[in-house]
Short mmCIF file of C-alpha atoms in Angstrom, two decimals:
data_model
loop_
_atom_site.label_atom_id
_atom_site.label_comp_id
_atom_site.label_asym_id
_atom_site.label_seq_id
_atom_site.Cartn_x
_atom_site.Cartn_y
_atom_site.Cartn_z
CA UNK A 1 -84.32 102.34 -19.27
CA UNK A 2 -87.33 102.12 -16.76
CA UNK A 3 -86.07 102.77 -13.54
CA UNK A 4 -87.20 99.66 -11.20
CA UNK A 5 -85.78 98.26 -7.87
CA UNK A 6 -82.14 95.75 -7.87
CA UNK A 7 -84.14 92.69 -8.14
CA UNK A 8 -85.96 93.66 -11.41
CA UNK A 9 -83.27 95.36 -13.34
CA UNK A 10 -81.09 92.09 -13.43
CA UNK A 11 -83.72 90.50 -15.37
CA UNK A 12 -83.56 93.84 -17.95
CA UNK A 13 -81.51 94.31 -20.92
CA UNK A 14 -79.70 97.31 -20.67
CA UNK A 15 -79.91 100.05 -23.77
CA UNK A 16 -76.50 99.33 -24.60
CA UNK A 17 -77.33 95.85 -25.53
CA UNK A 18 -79.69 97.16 -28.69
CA UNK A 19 -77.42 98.25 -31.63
CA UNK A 20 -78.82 99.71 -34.69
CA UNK A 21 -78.21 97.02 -37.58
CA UNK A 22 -78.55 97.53 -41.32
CA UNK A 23 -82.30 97.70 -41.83
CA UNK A 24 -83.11 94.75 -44.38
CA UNK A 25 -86.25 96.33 -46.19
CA UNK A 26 -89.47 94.90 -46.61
CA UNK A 27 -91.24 94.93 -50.07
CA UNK A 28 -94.52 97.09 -50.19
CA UNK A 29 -95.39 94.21 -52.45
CA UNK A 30 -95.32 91.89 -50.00
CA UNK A 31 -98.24 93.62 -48.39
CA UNK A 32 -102.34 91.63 -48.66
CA UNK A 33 -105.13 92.84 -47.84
CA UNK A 34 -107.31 90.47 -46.44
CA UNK A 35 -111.19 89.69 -44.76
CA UNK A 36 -112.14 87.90 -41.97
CA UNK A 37 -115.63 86.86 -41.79
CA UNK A 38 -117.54 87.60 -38.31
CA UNK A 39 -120.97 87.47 -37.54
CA UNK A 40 -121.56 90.83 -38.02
CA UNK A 41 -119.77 91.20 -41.06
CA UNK A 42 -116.14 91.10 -41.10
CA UNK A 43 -112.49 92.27 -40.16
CA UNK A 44 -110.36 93.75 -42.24
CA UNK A 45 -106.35 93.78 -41.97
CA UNK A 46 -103.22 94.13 -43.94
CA UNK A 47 -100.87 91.09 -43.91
CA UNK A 48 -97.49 92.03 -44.12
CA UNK A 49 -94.73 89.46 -45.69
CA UNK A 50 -97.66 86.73 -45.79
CA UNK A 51 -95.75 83.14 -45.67
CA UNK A 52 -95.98 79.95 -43.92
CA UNK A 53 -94.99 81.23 -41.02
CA UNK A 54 -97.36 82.25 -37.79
CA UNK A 55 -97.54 85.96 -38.13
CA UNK A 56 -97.32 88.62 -34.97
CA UNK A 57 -100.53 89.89 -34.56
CA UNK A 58 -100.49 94.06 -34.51
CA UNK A 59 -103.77 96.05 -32.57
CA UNK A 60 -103.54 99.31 -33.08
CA UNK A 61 -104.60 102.76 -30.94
CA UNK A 62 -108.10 103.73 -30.09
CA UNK A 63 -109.34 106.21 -33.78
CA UNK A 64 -106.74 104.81 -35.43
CA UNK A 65 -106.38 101.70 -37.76
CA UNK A 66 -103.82 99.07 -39.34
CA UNK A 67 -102.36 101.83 -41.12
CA UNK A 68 -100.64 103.11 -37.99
CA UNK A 69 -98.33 100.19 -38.42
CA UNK A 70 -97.45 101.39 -42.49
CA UNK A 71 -94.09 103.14 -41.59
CA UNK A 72 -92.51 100.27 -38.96
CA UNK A 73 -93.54 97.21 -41.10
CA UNK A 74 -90.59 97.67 -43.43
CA UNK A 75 -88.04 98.72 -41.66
CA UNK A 76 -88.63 95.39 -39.22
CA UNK A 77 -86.46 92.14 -40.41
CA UNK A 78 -87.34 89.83 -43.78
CA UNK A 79 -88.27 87.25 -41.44
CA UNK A 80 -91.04 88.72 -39.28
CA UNK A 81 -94.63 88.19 -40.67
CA UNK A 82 -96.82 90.50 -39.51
CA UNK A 83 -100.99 90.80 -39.57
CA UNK A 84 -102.30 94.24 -38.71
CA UNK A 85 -105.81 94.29 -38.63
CA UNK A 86 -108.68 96.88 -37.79
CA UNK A 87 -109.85 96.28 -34.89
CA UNK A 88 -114.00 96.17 -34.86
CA UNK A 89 -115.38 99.52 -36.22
CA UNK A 90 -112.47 101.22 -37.25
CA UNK A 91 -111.02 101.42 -40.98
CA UNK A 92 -112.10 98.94 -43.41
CA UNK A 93 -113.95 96.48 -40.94
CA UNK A 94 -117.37 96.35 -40.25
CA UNK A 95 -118.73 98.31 -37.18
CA UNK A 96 -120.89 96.27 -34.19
CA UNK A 97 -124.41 96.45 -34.52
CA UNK A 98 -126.20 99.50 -33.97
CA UNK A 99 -127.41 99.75 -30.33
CA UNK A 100 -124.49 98.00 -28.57
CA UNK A 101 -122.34 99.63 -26.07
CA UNK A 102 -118.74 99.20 -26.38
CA UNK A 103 -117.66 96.50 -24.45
CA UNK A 104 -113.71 96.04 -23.07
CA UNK A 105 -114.23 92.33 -22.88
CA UNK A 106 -116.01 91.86 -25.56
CA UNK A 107 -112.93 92.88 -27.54
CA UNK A 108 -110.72 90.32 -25.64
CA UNK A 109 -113.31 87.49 -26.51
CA UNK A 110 -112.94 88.60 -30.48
CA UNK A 111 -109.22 88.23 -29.77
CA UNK A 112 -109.70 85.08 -28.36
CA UNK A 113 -111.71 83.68 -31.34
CA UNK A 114 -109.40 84.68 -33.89
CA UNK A 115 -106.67 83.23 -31.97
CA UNK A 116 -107.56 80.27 -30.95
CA UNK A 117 -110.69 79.82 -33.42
CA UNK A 118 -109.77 80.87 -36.16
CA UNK A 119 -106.24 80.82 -36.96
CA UNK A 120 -105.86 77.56 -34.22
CA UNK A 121 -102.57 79.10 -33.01
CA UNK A 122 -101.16 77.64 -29.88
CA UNK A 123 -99.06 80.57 -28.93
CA UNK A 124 -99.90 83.81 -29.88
CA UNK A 125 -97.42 86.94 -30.72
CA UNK A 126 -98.48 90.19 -29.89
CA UNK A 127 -97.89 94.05 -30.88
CA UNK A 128 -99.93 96.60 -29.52
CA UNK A 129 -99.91 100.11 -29.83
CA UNK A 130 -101.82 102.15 -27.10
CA UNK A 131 -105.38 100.54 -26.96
CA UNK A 132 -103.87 97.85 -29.12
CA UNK A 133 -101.37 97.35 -26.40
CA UNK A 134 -104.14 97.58 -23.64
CA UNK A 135 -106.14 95.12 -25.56
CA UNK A 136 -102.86 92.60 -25.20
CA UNK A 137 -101.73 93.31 -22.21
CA UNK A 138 -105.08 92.37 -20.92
CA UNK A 139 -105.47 88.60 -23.13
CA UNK A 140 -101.47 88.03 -21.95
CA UNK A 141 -102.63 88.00 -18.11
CA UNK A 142 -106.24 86.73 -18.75
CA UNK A 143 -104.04 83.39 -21.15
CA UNK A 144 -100.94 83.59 -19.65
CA UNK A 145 -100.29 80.06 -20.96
CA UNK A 146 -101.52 81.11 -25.16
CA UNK A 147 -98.91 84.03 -25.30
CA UNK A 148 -94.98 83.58 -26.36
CA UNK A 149 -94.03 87.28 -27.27
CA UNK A 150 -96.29 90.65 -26.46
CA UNK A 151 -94.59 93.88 -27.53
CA UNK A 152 -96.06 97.15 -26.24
CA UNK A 153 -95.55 100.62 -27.81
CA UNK A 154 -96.86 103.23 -25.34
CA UNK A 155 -99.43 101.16 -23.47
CA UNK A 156 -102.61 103.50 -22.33
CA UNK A 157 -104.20 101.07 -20.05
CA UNK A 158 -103.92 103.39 -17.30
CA UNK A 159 -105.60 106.05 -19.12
CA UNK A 160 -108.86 104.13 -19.42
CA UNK A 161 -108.90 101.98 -16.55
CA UNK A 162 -111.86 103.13 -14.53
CA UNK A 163 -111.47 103.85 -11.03
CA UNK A 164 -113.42 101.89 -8.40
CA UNK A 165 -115.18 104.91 -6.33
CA UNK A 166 -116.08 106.26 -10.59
CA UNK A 167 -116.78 102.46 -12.04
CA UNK A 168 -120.74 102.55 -11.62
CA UNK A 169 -121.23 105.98 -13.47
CA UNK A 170 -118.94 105.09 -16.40
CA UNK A 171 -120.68 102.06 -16.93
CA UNK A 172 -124.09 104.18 -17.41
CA UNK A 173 -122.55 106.40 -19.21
CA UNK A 174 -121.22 103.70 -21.49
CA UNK A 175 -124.07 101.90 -21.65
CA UNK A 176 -126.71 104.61 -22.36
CA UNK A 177 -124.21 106.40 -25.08
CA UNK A 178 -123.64 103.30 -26.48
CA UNK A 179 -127.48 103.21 -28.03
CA UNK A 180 -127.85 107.15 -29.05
CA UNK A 181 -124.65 107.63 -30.50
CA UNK A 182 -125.49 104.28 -33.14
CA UNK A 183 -128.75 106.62 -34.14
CA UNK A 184 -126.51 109.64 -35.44
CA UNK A 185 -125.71 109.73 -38.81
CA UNK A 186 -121.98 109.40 -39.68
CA UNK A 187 -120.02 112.61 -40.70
CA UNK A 188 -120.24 112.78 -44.48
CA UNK A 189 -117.85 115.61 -46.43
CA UNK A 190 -115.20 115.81 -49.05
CA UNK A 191 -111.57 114.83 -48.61
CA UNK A 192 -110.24 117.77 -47.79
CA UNK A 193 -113.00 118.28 -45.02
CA UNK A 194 -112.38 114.89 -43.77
CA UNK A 195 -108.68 115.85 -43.16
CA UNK A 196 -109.35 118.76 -41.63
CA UNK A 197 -111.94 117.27 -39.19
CA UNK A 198 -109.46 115.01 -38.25
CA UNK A 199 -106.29 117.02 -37.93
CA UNK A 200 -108.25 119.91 -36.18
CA UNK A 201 -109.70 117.29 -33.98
CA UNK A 202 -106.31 115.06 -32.61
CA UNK A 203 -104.79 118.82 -32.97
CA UNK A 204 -107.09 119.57 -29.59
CA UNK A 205 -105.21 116.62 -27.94
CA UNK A 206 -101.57 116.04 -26.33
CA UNK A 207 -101.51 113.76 -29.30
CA UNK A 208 -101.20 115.58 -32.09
CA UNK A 209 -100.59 114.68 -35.76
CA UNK A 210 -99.60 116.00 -38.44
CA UNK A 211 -101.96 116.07 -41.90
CA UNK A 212 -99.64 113.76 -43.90
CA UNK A 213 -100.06 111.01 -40.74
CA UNK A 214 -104.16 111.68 -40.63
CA UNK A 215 -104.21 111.23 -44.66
CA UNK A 216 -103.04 107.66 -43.77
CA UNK A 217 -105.76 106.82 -41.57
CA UNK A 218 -108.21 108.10 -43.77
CA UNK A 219 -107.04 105.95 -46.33
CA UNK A 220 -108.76 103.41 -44.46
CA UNK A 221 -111.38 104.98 -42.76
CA UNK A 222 -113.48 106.79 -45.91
CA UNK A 223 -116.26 105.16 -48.30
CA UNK A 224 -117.13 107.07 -50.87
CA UNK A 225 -120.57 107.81 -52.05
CA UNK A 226 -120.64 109.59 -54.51
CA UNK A 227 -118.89 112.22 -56.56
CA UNK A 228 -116.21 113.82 -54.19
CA UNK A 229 -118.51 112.87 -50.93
CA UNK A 230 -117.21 110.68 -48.25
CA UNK A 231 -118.70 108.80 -45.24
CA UNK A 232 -116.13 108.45 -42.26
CA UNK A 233 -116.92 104.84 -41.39
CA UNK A 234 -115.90 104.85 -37.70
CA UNK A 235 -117.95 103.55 -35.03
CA UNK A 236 -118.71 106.85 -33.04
CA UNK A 237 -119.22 104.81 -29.87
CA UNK A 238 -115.41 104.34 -28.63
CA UNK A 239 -115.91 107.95 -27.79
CA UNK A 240 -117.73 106.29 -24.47
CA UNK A 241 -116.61 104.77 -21.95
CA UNK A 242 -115.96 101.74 -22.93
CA UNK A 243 -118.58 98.93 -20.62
CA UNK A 244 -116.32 96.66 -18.74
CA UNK A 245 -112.75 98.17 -18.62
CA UNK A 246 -110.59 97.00 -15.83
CA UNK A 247 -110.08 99.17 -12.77
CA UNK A 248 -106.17 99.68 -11.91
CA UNK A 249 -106.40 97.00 -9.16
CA UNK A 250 -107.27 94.49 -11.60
CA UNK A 251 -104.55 95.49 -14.10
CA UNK A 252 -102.51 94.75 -10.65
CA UNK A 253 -103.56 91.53 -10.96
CA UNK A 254 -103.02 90.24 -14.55
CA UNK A 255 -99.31 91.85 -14.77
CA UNK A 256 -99.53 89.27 -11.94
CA UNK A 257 -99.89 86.63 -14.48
CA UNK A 258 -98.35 87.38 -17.35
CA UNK A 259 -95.43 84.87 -18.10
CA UNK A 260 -94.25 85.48 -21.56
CA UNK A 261 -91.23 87.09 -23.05
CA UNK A 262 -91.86 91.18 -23.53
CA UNK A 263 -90.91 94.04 -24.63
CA UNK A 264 -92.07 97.56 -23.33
CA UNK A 265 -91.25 100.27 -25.29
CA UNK A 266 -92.16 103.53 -23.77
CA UNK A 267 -92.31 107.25 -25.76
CA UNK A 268 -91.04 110.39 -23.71
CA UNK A 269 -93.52 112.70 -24.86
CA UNK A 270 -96.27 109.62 -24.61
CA UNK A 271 -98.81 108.41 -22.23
CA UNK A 272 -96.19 106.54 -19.67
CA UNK A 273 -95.43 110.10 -17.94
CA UNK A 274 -95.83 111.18 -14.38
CA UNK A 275 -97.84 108.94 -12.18
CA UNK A 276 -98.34 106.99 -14.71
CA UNK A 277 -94.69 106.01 -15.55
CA UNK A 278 -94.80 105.43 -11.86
CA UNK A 279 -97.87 103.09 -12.49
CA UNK A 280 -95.66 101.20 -15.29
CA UNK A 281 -92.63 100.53 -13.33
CA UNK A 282 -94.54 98.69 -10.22
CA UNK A 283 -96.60 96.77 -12.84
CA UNK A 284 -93.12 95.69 -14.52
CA UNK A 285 -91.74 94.65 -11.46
CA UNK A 286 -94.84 92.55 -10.79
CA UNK A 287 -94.14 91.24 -14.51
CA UNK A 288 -90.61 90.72 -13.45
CA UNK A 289 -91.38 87.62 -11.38
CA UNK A 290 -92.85 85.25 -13.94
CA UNK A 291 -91.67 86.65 -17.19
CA UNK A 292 -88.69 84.78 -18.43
CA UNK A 293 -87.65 87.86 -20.21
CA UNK A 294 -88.97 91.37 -19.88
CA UNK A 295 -87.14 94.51 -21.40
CA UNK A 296 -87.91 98.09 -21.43
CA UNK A 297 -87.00 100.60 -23.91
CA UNK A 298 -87.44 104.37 -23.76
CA UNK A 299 -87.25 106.20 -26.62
CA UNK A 300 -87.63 109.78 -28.01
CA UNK A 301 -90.65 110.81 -29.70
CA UNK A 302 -94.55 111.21 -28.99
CA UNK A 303 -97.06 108.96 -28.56
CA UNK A 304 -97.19 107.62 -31.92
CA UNK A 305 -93.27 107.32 -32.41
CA UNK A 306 -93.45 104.32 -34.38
CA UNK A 307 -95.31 106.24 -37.10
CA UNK A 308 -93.94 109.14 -36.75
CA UNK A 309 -90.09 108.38 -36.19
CA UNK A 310 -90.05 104.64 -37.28
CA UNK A 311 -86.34 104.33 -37.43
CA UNK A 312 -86.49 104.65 -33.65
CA UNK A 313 -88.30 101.69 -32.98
CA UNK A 314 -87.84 99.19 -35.27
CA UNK A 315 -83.92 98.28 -34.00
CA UNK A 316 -85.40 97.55 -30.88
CA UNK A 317 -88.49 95.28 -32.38
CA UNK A 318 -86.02 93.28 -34.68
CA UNK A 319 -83.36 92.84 -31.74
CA UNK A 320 -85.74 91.58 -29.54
CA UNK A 321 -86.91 88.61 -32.21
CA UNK A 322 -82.99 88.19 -33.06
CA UNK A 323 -82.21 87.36 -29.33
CA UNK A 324 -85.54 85.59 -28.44
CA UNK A 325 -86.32 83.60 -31.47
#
């Protein structure tokens, strides 16, 4: 568990309280595929265990897509509907138009609209992973009051947030990028060039994965266009800075607000290391003060542990919805 002052860890739930239950598992069947329409095209998502019932709604991590979520969704409990989508310009949804920058906030709005727009929900339920968790984190404390649930796997806002003294060069950078990188032409190969692009590519990161984890991205990420020829359909322009991402001060301030019930699970060989993890604990203790219940979870793995080692993390998910339903 997170180390935090006396005050805070009262309102914790210790590990010992999370036992590891029969896994009830959920039919691949169960699994749509569906299309939301946008102006600029649409978004694309799987719907997992599609009922009557308000589904969480699952972001995922920056070059990744809904399929980062394949492994967890059926190990979680009968009972939990869950809508993964792709977020704008990753897998199977359609990317911005050309010449945009990427925009932080722009991203919250489209959150916002399928919220509150589209679906009409009055409270929202959240899973993020990494960006996806960023991307939460941020609408919890910007609608404190349209949030019941947000559940964060190895949050990276504190990797992107921009620092005040560097804010004005990123946002050039960002903005400038933003229009040459739409002129390029995408990356077109066969399969197995795809896969090694990829896997050589995250393999030049802290985050690395193996090929059997990248073939499930690409699953959603290639179009083909002709005989054994791909096009990687990924909007180049994340690579930026992203235009408008909130400075660490500011993330001080919406943990500030943030009043619903969550759960913060946090990978050892993740993001959440080092200052960081120091970064994490004062913002839970912040978080501490208005949410009615806030738990934190460490577990063993890497940044993706909820592909990678599912089994790890999906006790915790389903205990949390068993004791806070």
């Amino acid at each position: 568990m997170c180390s935090l002052k006396s005050v805070v860890l009262r309102k914790f739930i210790s590990q010992r309280c999370f036992h590891t239950t029969q896994i009830r598992m959920i039919d691949p069947k169960t699994v749509e595929e569906i299309k939301i329409p946008v102006p600029w095209g649409h978004i694309a998502g799987k719907w997992w265990r599609k009922n009557e019932e308000q589904p969480v709604l699952a972001l995922h991590g920056l070059f990744d897509n809904a399929a980062t979520f394949d492994r967890l969704m059926p190990l979680l409990n009968e009972n939990i509907s869950v809508l993964a989508l792709d977020m704008p310009g990753f897998g199977k949804s359609s990317n911005p138009p050309a010449g945009m920058s990427p925009n932080y906030l722009e991203l919250i709005i489209w959150m916002r609209y399928l919220i509150k727009d589209y679906f009409k929900w009055k409270k929202a339920n959240l899973l993020g992973h990494s960006f996806g968790s960023n991307l939460s984190f941020s609408y919890s404390g910007m609608f404190p009051d349209d949030v019941e649930k947000f559940i964060s796997i190895d949050c990276s806002r504190f990797n992107m947030a921009s620092k005040p003294e560097y804010l004005l060069d990123d946002l050039k950078r960002g903005y400038m990028g933003g229009v040459l990188k739409t002129l390029g032409i995408p990356y077109e190969g066969n399969y197995q060039q795809h896969l090694d692009h990829m896997y050589n590519s995250r393999a030049k990161t802290p985050f690395k994965l193996s090929k059997q984890f990248c073939e499930l991205f690409l699953s959603r990420d290639l179009e083909k266009i002709s005989e054994d020829v791909y096009r990687n359909t990924t909007d180049p322009r994340p690579h930026l800075k992203y235009m408008g991402r909130p400075t660490t001060s500011f993330l001080d301030a919406l943990a500030g607000q943030i009043k619903c019930q969550m759960l913060v699970i946090r990978a050892t060989g993740g993001v959440l290391v080092k200052h960081r993890k120091e970064m994490l604990e004062k913002q839970l203790s912040i978080i501490s003060q208005h949410s009615p219940r806030l738990v934190c979870q460490v577990v063993e793995g890497g940044h993706h542990v909820h592909l990678e080692n599912p089994e790890r993390v999906a006790p915790i998910i389903n205990k949390f919805f068993e004791t806070y339903d």
